[in-house]
mmCIF file of C-alpha atoms in Angstrom:
data_model
loop_
_atom_site.group_PDB
_atom_site.id
_atom_site.type_symbol
_atom_site.label_atom_id
_atom_site.label_comp_id
_atom_site.label_asym_id
_atom_site.label_seq_id
_atom_site.Cartn_x
_atom_site.Cartn_y
_atom_site.Cartn_z
ATOM 1 C CA MET A 13 6.952 119.260 -21.398
ATOM 2 C CA ASP A 14 5.370 118.757 -17.975
ATOM 3 C CA LYS A 15 2.238 120.933 -18.028
ATOM 4 C CA ARG A 16 2.797 121.843 -14.377
ATOM 5 C CA TRP A 17 5.730 124.012 -15.461
ATOM 6 C CA SER A 18 4.214 125.436 -18.630
ATOM 7 C CA LEU A 19 4.339 129.199 -19.131
ATOM 8 C CA GLU A 20 2.059 129.161 -22.173
ATOM 9 C CA GLY A 21 0.063 132.376 -22.334
ATOM 10 C CA MET A 22 2.284 134.171 -19.827
ATOM 11 C CA THR A 23 4.348 137.288 -20.479
ATOM 12 C CA ALA A 24 7.706 138.456 -19.151
ATOM 13 C CA LEU A 25 10.079 141.408 -19.224
ATOM 14 C CA VAL A 26 13.787 140.685 -18.710
ATOM 15 C CA THR A 27 16.135 143.641 -18.355
ATOM 16 C CA GLY A 28 19.677 143.208 -19.613
ATOM 17 C CA GLY A 29 18.598 140.039 -21.372
ATOM 18 C CA ALA A 30 20.976 140.012 -24.335
ATOM 19 C CA SER A 31 23.908 138.408 -22.526
ATOM 20 C CA GLY A 32 25.009 136.529 -19.413
ATOM 21 C CA ILE A 33 22.452 135.578 -16.797
ATOM 22 C CA GLY A 34 19.733 137.569 -18.539
ATOM 23 C CA HIS A 35 20.234 135.707 -21.810
ATOM 24 C CA ALA A 36 19.961 132.352 -20.066
ATOM 25 C CA ILE A 37 16.823 133.461 -18.215
ATOM 26 C CA VAL A 38 15.180 134.454 -21.499
ATOM 27 C CA GLU A 39 15.973 131.052 -23.004
ATOM 28 C CA GLU A 40 14.577 129.258 -19.966
ATOM 29 C CA LEU A 41 11.325 131.213 -19.934
ATOM 30 C CA ALA A 42 10.902 131.002 -23.700
ATOM 31 C CA SER A 43 11.496 127.250 -23.724
ATOM 32 C CA PHE A 44 8.500 126.879 -21.405
ATOM 33 C CA GLY A 45 6.266 128.894 -23.709
ATOM 34 C CA ALA A 46 6.350 132.440 -22.321
ATOM 35 C CA ARG A 47 6.176 135.531 -24.523
ATOM 36 C CA ILE A 48 9.091 137.750 -23.584
ATOM 37 C CA HIS A 49 10.291 141.284 -24.149
ATOM 38 C CA VAL A 50 13.985 141.923 -23.618
ATOM 39 C CA CYS A 51 15.637 145.270 -23.097
ATOM 40 C CA ASP A 52 19.370 145.831 -23.285
ATOM 41 C CA ILE A 53 21.712 148.791 -23.532
ATOM 42 C CA SER A 54 23.656 147.142 -26.382
ATOM 43 C CA GLU A 55 21.812 147.238 -29.693
ATOM 44 C CA THR A 56 24.395 144.916 -31.256
ATOM 45 C CA LEU A 57 24.047 142.196 -28.620
ATOM 46 C CA LEU A 58 20.275 142.593 -28.607
ATOM 47 C CA ASN A 59 19.959 142.121 -32.362
ATOM 48 C CA GLN A 60 22.263 139.096 -32.271
ATOM 49 C CA SER A 61 20.207 137.499 -29.514
ATOM 50 C CA LEU A 62 16.866 138.273 -31.172
ATOM 51 C CA SER A 63 18.081 136.626 -34.369
ATOM 52 C CA GLU A 64 19.216 133.586 -32.403
ATOM 53 C CA TRP A 65 15.898 133.282 -30.572
ATOM 54 C CA GLU A 66 13.892 133.687 -33.765
ATOM 55 C CA LYS A 67 15.725 130.701 -35.255
ATOM 56 C CA LYS A 68 14.811 128.675 -32.169
ATOM 57 C CA GLY A 69 11.157 129.596 -32.545
ATOM 58 C CA PHE A 70 11.004 131.585 -29.309
ATOM 59 C CA GLN A 71 8.459 134.387 -28.882
ATOM 60 C CA VAL A 72 10.843 137.208 -27.980
ATOM 61 C CA SER A 73 10.759 140.897 -28.859
ATOM 62 C CA GLY A 74 13.280 143.507 -27.811
ATOM 63 C CA SER A 75 14.205 147.155 -27.478
ATOM 64 C CA THR A 76 17.259 149.131 -26.434
ATOM 65 C CA CYS A 77 17.097 150.806 -23.053
ATOM 66 C CA ASP A 78 19.495 152.308 -20.547
ATOM 67 C CA VAL A 79 17.701 151.379 -17.336
ATOM 68 C CA SER A 80 19.727 153.920 -15.359
ATOM 69 C CA SER A 81 17.664 156.596 -17.163
ATOM 70 C CA ARG A 82 14.246 157.351 -15.668
ATOM 71 C CA PRO A 83 12.728 158.594 -18.965
ATOM 72 C CA GLU A 84 13.934 155.463 -20.779
ATOM 73 C CA ARG A 85 12.403 153.258 -18.087
ATOM 74 C CA GLU A 86 9.080 155.014 -18.563
ATOM 75 C CA ILE A 87 9.232 154.549 -22.334
ATOM 76 C CA LEU A 88 10.101 150.871 -21.831
ATOM 77 C CA MET A 89 7.030 150.243 -19.696
ATOM 78 C CA GLN A 90 4.807 152.053 -22.185
ATOM 79 C CA THR A 91 6.184 149.677 -24.816
ATOM 80 C CA ILE A 92 5.511 146.665 -22.592
ATOM 81 C CA SER A 93 1.944 147.765 -21.911
ATOM 82 C CA GLY A 94 1.305 148.063 -25.639
ATOM 83 C CA ILE A 95 2.885 144.739 -26.581
ATOM 84 C CA PHE A 96 1.197 142.727 -23.833
ATOM 85 C CA ASP A 97 -2.177 144.505 -23.789
ATOM 86 C CA GLY A 98 -1.711 146.117 -20.393
ATOM 87 C CA LYS A 99 -0.734 142.926 -18.579
ATOM 88 C CA LEU A 100 2.556 141.409 -17.408
ATOM 89 C CA ASN A 101 3.134 138.168 -15.510
ATOM 90 C CA ILE A 102 6.864 138.236 -14.798
ATOM 91 C CA LEU A 103 9.321 141.086 -14.283
ATOM 92 C CA VAL A 104 12.987 140.122 -14.030
ATOM 93 C CA ASN A 105 15.144 142.983 -12.754
ATOM 94 C CA ASN A 106 18.396 141.523 -14.019
ATOM 95 C CA VAL A 107 20.579 144.496 -14.969
ATOM 96 C CA GLY A 108 23.649 144.940 -12.800
ATOM 97 C CA VAL A 109 27.067 146.576 -12.977
ATOM 98 C CA VAL A 110 30.077 146.368 -10.685
ATOM 99 C CA HIS A 111 33.257 148.412 -10.457
ATOM 100 C CA THR A 112 35.283 147.044 -7.562
ATOM 101 C CA LYS A 113 37.455 149.436 -5.568
ATOM 102 C CA PRO A 114 38.375 149.967 -1.935
ATOM 103 C CA THR A 115 35.692 152.101 -0.305
ATOM 104 C CA THR A 116 38.098 155.021 0.204
ATOM 105 C CA GLU A 117 38.676 155.238 -3.563
ATOM 106 C CA TYR A 118 35.056 155.512 -4.675
ATOM 107 C CA GLU A 119 33.892 158.927 -5.859
ATOM 108 C CA ALA A 120 30.426 160.477 -6.073
ATOM 109 C CA ASP A 121 30.003 159.457 -9.716
ATOM 110 C CA ASP A 122 30.770 155.825 -8.830
ATOM 111 C CA PHE A 123 28.053 155.869 -6.187
ATOM 112 C CA SER A 124 25.459 157.428 -8.488
ATOM 113 C CA PHE A 125 26.291 154.998 -11.306
ATOM 114 C CA HIS A 126 25.923 151.871 -9.169
ATOM 115 C CA ILE A 127 22.796 152.995 -7.343
ATOM 116 C CA SER A 128 20.938 154.262 -10.422
ATOM 117 C CA THR A 129 21.718 151.107 -12.407
ATOM 118 C CA ASN A 130 21.563 148.372 -9.774
ATOM 119 C CA LEU A 131 18.925 149.665 -7.362
ATOM 120 C CA GLU A 132 16.925 152.641 -8.592
ATOM 121 C CA SER A 133 16.151 150.940 -11.907
ATOM 122 C CA ALA A 134 14.699 147.865 -10.196
ATOM 123 C CA TYR A 135 12.718 149.993 -7.744
ATOM 124 C CA HIS A 136 11.239 152.220 -10.432
ATOM 125 C CA LEU A 137 10.516 149.402 -12.897
ATOM 126 C CA SER A 138 8.734 147.520 -10.127
ATOM 127 C CA GLN A 139 6.616 150.609 -9.455
ATOM 128 C CA LEU A 140 5.827 151.082 -13.138
ATOM 129 C CA SER A 141 5.022 147.409 -13.669
ATOM 130 C CA HIS A 142 2.683 147.125 -10.671
ATOM 131 C CA PRO A 143 -0.569 147.877 -12.547
ATOM 132 C CA LEU A 144 0.405 145.452 -15.334
ATOM 133 C CA LEU A 145 1.357 142.690 -12.899
ATOM 134 C CA LYS A 146 -1.842 143.230 -10.924
ATOM 135 C CA ALA A 147 -3.932 143.160 -14.091
ATOM 136 C CA SER A 148 -2.466 139.785 -15.069
ATOM 137 C CA GLY A 149 -3.831 138.143 -11.923
ATOM 138 C CA ILE A 150 -0.618 136.137 -11.512
ATOM 139 C CA GLY A 151 2.344 138.470 -11.054
ATOM 140 C CA SER A 152 5.932 137.686 -10.109
ATOM 141 C CA ILE A 153 8.946 139.957 -9.673
ATOM 142 C CA VAL A 154 12.432 138.466 -9.560
ATOM 143 C CA MET A 155 15.364 140.583 -8.415
ATOM 144 C CA ILE A 156 18.725 139.276 -9.602
ATOM 145 C CA SER A 157 20.862 140.089 -6.601
ATOM 146 C CA SER A 158 24.219 138.622 -5.540
ATOM 147 C CA VAL A 159 25.882 136.831 -2.655
ATOM 148 C CA GLY A 160 27.626 140.180 -2.266
ATOM 149 C CA GLY A 161 24.345 141.468 -0.864
ATOM 150 C CA VAL A 162 24.286 138.713 1.765
ATOM 151 C CA VAL A 163 27.891 138.390 2.978
ATOM 152 C CA SER A 164 30.811 140.802 2.991
ATOM 153 C CA MET A 165 33.099 141.496 0.043
ATOM 154 C CA CYS A 166 36.711 142.617 0.303
ATOM 155 C CA CYS A 167 35.945 145.429 -2.153
ATOM 156 C CA GLY A 168 32.891 146.709 -4.000
ATOM 157 C CA SER A 169 30.966 148.121 -1.048
ATOM 158 C CA ILE A 170 28.584 150.165 -3.231
ATOM 159 C CA TYR A 171 27.681 147.073 -5.264
ATOM 160 C CA SER A 172 27.070 145.107 -2.069
ATOM 161 C CA LEU A 173 24.824 147.714 -0.482
ATOM 162 C CA ALA A 174 22.741 147.978 -3.673
ATOM 163 C CA LYS A 175 22.309 144.206 -3.857
ATOM 164 C CA GLY A 176 21.484 144.018 -0.156
ATOM 165 C CA ALA A 177 18.852 146.686 -0.717
ATOM 166 C CA LEU A 178 17.334 144.596 -3.530
ATOM 167 C CA ASN A 179 16.956 141.692 -1.111
ATOM 168 C CA GLN A 180 15.123 143.925 1.353
ATOM 169 C CA LEU A 181 13.006 145.437 -1.415
ATOM 170 C CA ALA A 182 11.858 141.944 -2.364
ATOM 171 C CA LYS A 183 10.675 141.368 1.207
ATOM 172 C CA ASN A 184 8.812 144.664 1.358
ATOM 173 C CA LEU A 185 7.078 144.269 -1.996
ATOM 174 C CA ALA A 186 6.168 140.654 -1.203
ATOM 175 C CA CYS A 187 4.219 141.862 1.832
ATOM 176 C CA GLU A 188 2.837 145.079 0.373
ATOM 177 C CA TRP A 189 1.676 143.644 -2.943
ATOM 178 C CA ALA A 190 0.545 140.163 -1.868
ATOM 179 C CA ARG A 191 -3.058 141.380 -1.882
ATOM 180 C CA ASP A 192 -2.596 142.248 -5.554
ATOM 181 C CA GLY A 193 -1.507 138.725 -6.453
ATOM 182 C CA ILE A 194 2.137 139.716 -6.925
ATOM 183 C CA ARG A 195 5.000 137.642 -5.528
ATOM 184 C CA THR A 196 8.508 139.052 -5.198
ATOM 185 C CA ASN A 197 11.722 137.120 -4.640
ATOM 186 C CA SER A 198 15.417 137.821 -4.870
ATOM 187 C CA VAL A 199 17.928 135.380 -6.361
ATOM 188 C CA ALA A 200 21.525 135.786 -5.196
ATOM 189 C CA PRO A 201 24.063 133.931 -7.355
ATOM 190 C CA ASN A 202 27.747 133.494 -6.632
ATOM 191 C CA PHE A 203 30.427 134.947 -8.902
ATOM 192 C CA VAL A 204 30.697 132.003 -11.285
ATOM 193 C CA ASN A 205 29.916 131.275 -14.928
ATOM 194 C CA LYS A 206 26.743 133.282 -15.451
ATOM 195 C CA THR A 207 25.245 131.372 -18.346
ATOM 196 C CA THR A 208 25.594 127.846 -16.967
ATOM 197 C CA MET A 209 24.101 128.632 -13.573
ATOM 198 C CA ALA A 210 21.276 130.895 -14.689
ATOM 199 C CA LYS A 211 18.837 128.239 -15.846
ATOM 200 C CA PRO A 212 18.753 126.017 -12.759
ATOM 201 C CA PHE A 213 18.584 128.864 -10.235
ATOM 202 C CA PHE A 214 15.880 130.782 -12.058
ATOM 203 C CA LYS A 215 13.746 127.876 -13.188
ATOM 204 C CA ASP A 216 11.280 127.786 -10.296
ATOM 205 C CA THR A 217 10.868 131.417 -9.241
ATOM 206 C CA GLY A 218 8.389 132.593 -11.878
ATOM 207 C CA TYR A 219 5.984 129.669 -12.010
ATOM 208 C CA GLU A 220 2.439 129.558 -10.693
ATOM 209 C CA LYS A 221 3.222 126.194 -9.083
ATOM 210 C CA THR A 222 5.693 127.953 -6.762
ATOM 211 C CA SER A 223 3.092 130.471 -5.612
ATOM 212 C CA TYR A 224 3.873 129.808 -1.929
ATOM 213 C CA ILE A 225 7.398 131.197 -2.334
ATOM 214 C CA THR A 226 7.585 134.954 -1.845
ATOM 215 C CA GLY A 227 9.739 137.492 -0.012
ATOM 216 C CA GLN A 228 12.745 135.185 -0.096
ATOM 217 C CA THR A 229 16.409 135.658 -0.931
ATOM 218 C CA ILE A 230 17.455 132.442 -2.652
ATOM 219 C CA CYS A 231 21.231 132.000 -2.617
ATOM 220 C CA VAL A 232 22.694 129.868 -5.392
ATOM 221 C CA ASP A 233 26.288 129.794 -4.348
ATOM 222 C CA GLY A 234 27.686 126.316 -3.695
ATOM 223 C CA GLY A 235 27.422 126.902 0.045
ATOM 224 C CA LEU A 236 29.453 130.110 0.107
ATOM 225 C CA THR A 237 27.052 132.110 2.246
ATOM 226 C CA VAL A 238 27.133 129.551 5.066
ATOM 227 C CA ASN A 239 30.932 129.708 5.149
ATOM 228 C CA GLY A 240 31.671 133.296 4.144
ATOM 229 C CA PHE A 241 34.154 134.255 1.463
ATOM 230 C CA SER A 242 36.768 131.960 3.009
ATOM 231 C CA TYR A 243 34.935 129.074 1.338
ATOM 232 C CA GLN A 244 37.144 127.361 -1.256
ATOM 233 C CA PRO A 245 35.195 124.657 -3.139
ATOM 234 C CA ASN A 246 38.249 123.421 -5.048
ATOM 235 C CA ALA A 247 40.595 123.209 -2.066
#
């Protein structure tokens, strides 16, 4: 392994890491030597993934957590502080849900569900992780956003506004917390196979060697955001 990209001695928290993009992110970080804690709402998927990672020799621990719950987020960060001795290098706010409907059909519960899971959780976990990231000396927050937060969607307006807010949050935290040695970026993937695209788009955002990249929204979308949703790569 090229030592320039080594994550030996570094720690990471990945939310929603037992499947999809989160699972692939965990594998990428672990393969470069990071110690990782994964939280997921599904105990079954979490246990399956932990068993898989143990067989691969990865340094991964895990706990169940519903990140839409404020008390559970607080318990999670207490766990992280204990496991990693009060320090954290990388926070990946990966959890996301989407229920697509026309805007006129959304109800109050739909709004609360999307905002608490997709936006409030990332905001609060970033707040809670700040002292741990600062203590590490080399901190990085990665928001897993979506192209839906950059260009319009035909439905799913609540999802889009939450993802757009994540992109703006990354900019704000990048400026506010730069003095604390914390970088913040947002990665906005297209709606394609989550597992296959996760590794290449995430690979560079958490490394010390990319320390000049902060406050950015990095679209990984096959060119969709420069064409809008009329883009048809297979046409």
